[in-house]
Amino acid sequence: MKNLLECEIYLVNTSKDEPNTVYVYEVWSNENAHQESLTLESTQTLIKRAKPIITGMGRISILETIGGKGI
C-alpha cells in the first residue's frame, strides 16, 4: 500500500482484549481506487496467503470525511 497514492491510510491493528483478532483500517481517496487495488498481483498474493487464517471478515462502514486532521 506504500506505493499507492490513493491509499491515504492503511493500519493493521491488534487488540489486547482479543489477541487472535486483527483489525485493518483503510482510508482511500475513492472507492474505485480501493477496488482497483484488489486486482493487483501483490494484493492477490497477500489475500491468498491470509485466507487460511481468516475466520471472518466484514466491512464495518464506509465514511465520508468532512473535515479533521490527518488526511
Protein backbone atom coordinates (compact mmCIF):
# COMPACT_ATOMS: atom_id res chain seq x y z
CA MET A 1 0.00 0.00 0.00
CA LYS A 2 3.01 2.28 0.47
CA ASN A 3 3.26 2.86 -3.29
CA LEU A 4 -0.43 3.51 -3.92
CA LEU A 5 -1.08 7.24 -3.72
CA GLU A 6 -4.85 6.71 -3.46
CA CYS A 7 -4.32 4.73 -0.22
CA GLU A 8 -4.18 7.53 2.31
CA ILE A 9 -4.11 5.40 5.48
CA TYR A 10 -3.56 1.67 5.93
CA LEU A 11 -3.21 0.44 9.52
CA VAL A 12 -3.04 -3.13 10.81
CA ASN A 13 -4.13 -3.33 14.46
CA THR A 14 -4.46 -5.92 17.20
CA SER A 15 -6.48 -5.78 20.40
CA LYS A 16 -5.23 -6.63 23.88
CA ASP A 17 -8.73 -7.92 24.66
CA GLU A 18 -8.85 -10.10 21.52
CA PRO A 19 -5.27 -11.28 20.82
CA ASN A 20 -6.33 -13.50 17.91
CA THR A 21 -8.15 -10.69 16.12
CA VAL A 22 -6.63 -8.31 13.59
CA TYR A 23 -8.32 -5.09 12.52
CA VAL A 24 -7.37 -3.33 9.30
CA TYR A 25 -8.27 0.34 8.97
CA GLU A 26 -8.06 1.82 5.48
CA VAL A 27 -8.73 5.26 4.05
CA TRP A 28 -8.85 5.56 0.28
CA SER A 29 -9.27 8.64 -1.87
CA ASN A 30 -12.22 6.92 -3.57
CA GLU A 31 -13.99 3.56 -3.81
CA ASN A 32 -12.71 2.84 -7.34
CA ALA A 33 -9.10 3.14 -6.18
CA HIS A 34 -9.75 0.61 -3.44
CA GLN A 35 -11.46 -1.81 -5.83
CA GLU A 36 -8.59 -1.48 -8.32
CA SER A 37 -6.06 -2.25 -5.57
CA LEU A 38 -7.77 -5.60 -5.02
CA THR A 39 -6.90 -6.63 -8.59
CA LEU A 40 -3.14 -6.07 -8.20
CA GLU A 41 -0.95 -9.18 -8.23
CA SER A 42 0.71 -8.15 -4.95
CA THR A 43 -2.67 -7.76 -3.25
CA GLN A 44 -3.93 -11.06 -4.64
CA THR A 45 -0.79 -12.78 -3.30
CA LEU A 46 -1.36 -11.35 0.19
CA ILE A 47 -5.01 -12.38 0.14
CA LYS A 48 -4.08 -15.94 -0.82
CA ARG A 49 -1.53 -16.10 2.00
CA ALA A 50 -4.01 -14.76 4.55
CA LYS A 51 -7.06 -16.86 3.57
CA PRO A 52 -6.09 -19.93 5.65
CA ILE A 53 -6.12 -17.92 8.88
CA ILE A 54 -9.15 -15.71 8.18
CA THR A 55 -12.22 -16.95 10.02
CA GLY A 56 -14.44 -13.98 9.28
CA MET A 57 -14.32 -10.67 7.54
CA GLY A 58 -16.67 -7.81 7.07
CA ARG A 59 -16.78 -4.20 6.14
CA ILE A 60 -17.76 -2.10 9.10
CA SER A 61 -18.55 1.25 7.47
CA ILE A 62 -17.88 3.49 4.58
CA LEU A 63 -17.44 7.01 5.88
CA GLU A 64 -17.34 10.31 4.05
CA THR A 65 -14.72 12.57 5.60
CA ILE A 66 -15.93 16.13 6.00
CA GLY A 67 -13.00 17.54 7.97
CA GLY A 68 -10.36 16.89 10.55
CA LYS A 69 -6.64 16.26 10.77
CA GLY A 70 -4.57 13.53 9.17
CA ILE A 71 -5.65 13.38 5.57
